[in-house]
Amino acid sequence: MTSNRRTFAIISHPDAGKTTLTEKLLLQGGAIHLAGEVKARGAARRARSDWMKIEQQRGISVTSSVMTFEKEIDGEVITFNLLDTPGHEDFSEDTYRTLTAVDSAIMVIDVAKGIESQTRKLFEVCRLRNVPIITFVNKVDREGRPLFEILDEVADALALDVSPQNAPLGMGGLFTGVLDFATDTVTRPEGGSKEFLGKREPLGDLPEELEEEIELTKIGYPEFDLEAYRNGDLTPVFFGSALKNFGVEELIEAIAKWAPPPRPQPAGEDEISPERDEVTGFIFKVQANMDPNHRDRIAFMRQVSGTFKRGMKLTPSGLGKPIAVHSPILFFAQDREIADTAFAGDIIGIPNHGTLRVGDTLSEKNDVRFTGLPNFAPEILRRVVLADPTKTKQLRKALDDLSEEGVIQVFYPELGAQHIVGVVGQLQLEVLISRMEAEYKVKANLEPSPFATARWVKGDDKALDEFEKFNRANLARDRDGDLVFMAKSPWDVNYQEEKNPDLTFSATKER
Ligand code: G4P
């Protein structure tokens, strides 16, 4: 049986048009009826808690959300699970983790700006995780650049084959439609309104220059090849305008037809197939305090196999005893709805009080452990100094909670009472300070720490004991009590690695 689930993320540089495209995809799926709704709801949601003010100030989206919608394509109803990712380079950890939960991605590029370094980094992560990419070159209603120039740029930046799927007609303000290479039909606007779905018609007469450019494009690039795309060697490129709803239908059809259905997931030496009868899944994100009036906590589970039914008992790997999932949430266009059933590829929100953590596996029989969800070595380390020293308990709670959520990592040095937090990007620190104040009433300052990075240390007991004896001042425990070497410089790491060949120093930790 092939699955009708397509679970994907949209990745882009801020301002490339991700929000607008999301909105149009939802509109296509009939999930929302008014343009602007994603943003409007976003604003309402942001107003709810203090830390999200950062989003407003910076005009970026820090949290990632899940949206599910359906569309009938060639007689089959396809369920799309769209995972939103923050589009800011500072918040890469969250994005990385989201990419562990999807089967494919859409990369949105602003035609005027091309590929920016952040987008390239995301692309590399997709490659590492075997997440194939469909490219959507947005805003072709605005800027006029030759097609092949843009295609060459994409191919160059990503070091892979590009396969153009369509062509915008009359870029540079004269935009009159999108030509579909496969069928030689063109989608034209109806009536000039901004929000239209367009109508397909046979290709009419085109101006000569345009015909030439399109001919060249057809000849110069490889044809689409499903296997190459799924292997991550080729990206089909769609040109369009999210704002004007051009090329969006083609994009959604491409996801339905080409994007991989739910894939097997690595679990140590094994792989768990989506066809497996028992329900399995893993937590890739935990979000606490979504509503400040209720200390609720939603764990986002990517379902890997089985048919989930409401009320079902699942055992989280971190807990060892089963929990009953009475009020699972599916995310239909950001409205919370209680789900009765869910399938491989779906994302389920599980309300809990801190029992579920990022990286946890959930399974019916407690016989599976998914792997490949790393903790990244922090690049910025800071000491946490309390403004009010009587609040140490609240501080510890806040740091534990927020590290569990993946906002920060926390390290408790073996010597001394100071707590050290580690992050991959600066923005995480601002989120930390602001959430500690808003949600835990803890005022704290961050001061420079003597450390530059951290490594998880592993080895046999004897070697570890020896190492601990000599390096106590540079050792800490993470939230799980695992040993971490706090290094003053990368040189320090190299030195210790050479000196202690029996130990491993790793920059990531499987969660
Ligand atoms: P993001 O989520 O990736 O950050 O981008 P977003 O959708 O917010 O779009 C960024 C800006 O680009 C918005 O303009 C949006 O209207 C515009 N935009 C998106 N798609 C297209 C397109 O196809 N063509 C053109 N011409 N513009 C597009 P803004 O002025 O910053 O915001 P707003 O005032 O429109 O909300």
Short mmCIF file of C-alpha atoms and ligand atoms in Angstrom, two decimals, residues 10 12-24 39 59-61 84 87 108 110 136-143 194 240-246, ligand 1:
data_model
loop_
_atom_site.label_atom_id
_atom_site.label_comp_id
_atom_site.label_asym_id
_atom_site.label_seq_id
_atom_site.Cartn_x
_atom_site.Cartn_y
_atom_site.Cartn_z
CA ILE A 10 9.41 24.89 3.74
CA SER A 12 13.94 29.75 3.10
CA HIS A 13 15.72 32.90 4.00
CA PRO A 14 13.55 35.41 5.91
CA ASP A 15 11.46 37.52 3.54
CA ALA A 16 11.66 35.11 0.63
CA GLY A 17 7.92 34.55 0.95
CA LYS A 18 7.50 31.47 3.11
CA THR A 19 4.50 32.82 5.02
CA THR A 20 2.80 33.90 1.84
CA LEU A 21 3.45 30.56 0.18
CA THR A 22 2.21 28.65 3.23
CA GLU A 23 -0.96 30.67 3.11
CA LYS A 24 -1.48 29.90 -0.57
CA LYS A 39 -0.38 36.15 9.44
CA GLY A 59 10.01 40.25 12.19
CA ILE A 60 10.92 36.61 12.23
CA SER A 61 9.26 33.43 13.26
CA ASP A 84 7.00 25.36 9.41
CA GLY A 87 13.83 31.20 8.83
CA VAL A 108 11.84 29.12 -1.44
CA ASP A 110 13.52 35.25 -3.79
CA PHE A 136 10.34 27.38 -5.71
CA VAL A 137 11.71 30.59 -7.20
CA ASN A 138 9.34 33.19 -5.82
CA LYS A 139 8.37 36.75 -6.75
CA VAL A 140 8.79 36.32 -10.50
CA ASP A 141 6.09 38.95 -10.87
CA ARG A 142 8.63 41.53 -9.83
CA GLU A 143 12.09 41.15 -11.21
CA LYS A 194 -4.70 39.64 -6.65
CA GLY A 240 6.05 31.38 -9.45
CA SER A 241 4.61 34.08 -7.31
CA ALA A 242 3.21 33.20 -3.93
CA LEU A 243 1.62 36.60 -3.65
CA LYS A 244 -0.22 36.28 -6.95
CA ASN A 245 -0.88 32.60 -6.52
CA PHE A 246 1.00 31.64 -9.67
P1 G4P B 1 8.80 35.12 4.91
O1 G4P B 1 7.69 34.40 5.59
O2 G4P B 1 9.68 34.20 4.11
O3 G4P B 1 9.60 35.99 5.79
O4 G4P B 1 8.17 36.08 3.81
P2 G4P B 1 6.70 36.68 3.67
O5 G4P B 1 5.76 35.67 3.16
O6 G4P B 1 6.34 37.42 4.89
O7 G4P B 1 6.97 37.69 2.48
C1 G4P B 1 7.91 38.74 2.58
C2 G4P B 1 7.47 39.89 1.70
O8 G4P B 1 7.49 39.47 0.32
C3 G4P B 1 6.05 40.35 1.98
O9 G4P B 1 6.00 41.74 1.73
C4 G4P B 1 5.25 39.63 0.91
O10 G4P B 1 4.04 40.27 0.59
C5 G4P B 1 6.21 39.65 -0.26
N1 G4P B 1 5.96 38.59 -1.24
C6 G4P B 1 5.78 37.27 -1.00
N2 G4P B 1 5.58 36.60 -2.17
C7 G4P B 1 5.64 37.52 -3.15
C8 G4P B 1 5.52 37.44 -4.59
O11 G4P B 1 5.29 36.41 -5.18
N3 G4P B 1 5.67 38.62 -5.25
C9 G4P B 1 5.91 39.80 -4.65
N4 G4P B 1 6.02 40.88 -5.40
N5 G4P B 1 6.03 39.90 -3.31
C10 G4P B 1 5.90 38.78 -2.57
P3 G4P B 1 6.04 42.80 2.87
O12 G4P B 1 5.78 44.11 2.24
O13 G4P B 1 7.29 42.64 3.67
O14 G4P B 1 4.88 42.34 3.82
P4 G4P B 1 3.32 42.61 3.65
O15 G4P B 1 3.18 44.06 3.97
O16 G4P B 1 2.95 42.26 2.27
O17 G4P B 1 2.70 41.72 4.67
#
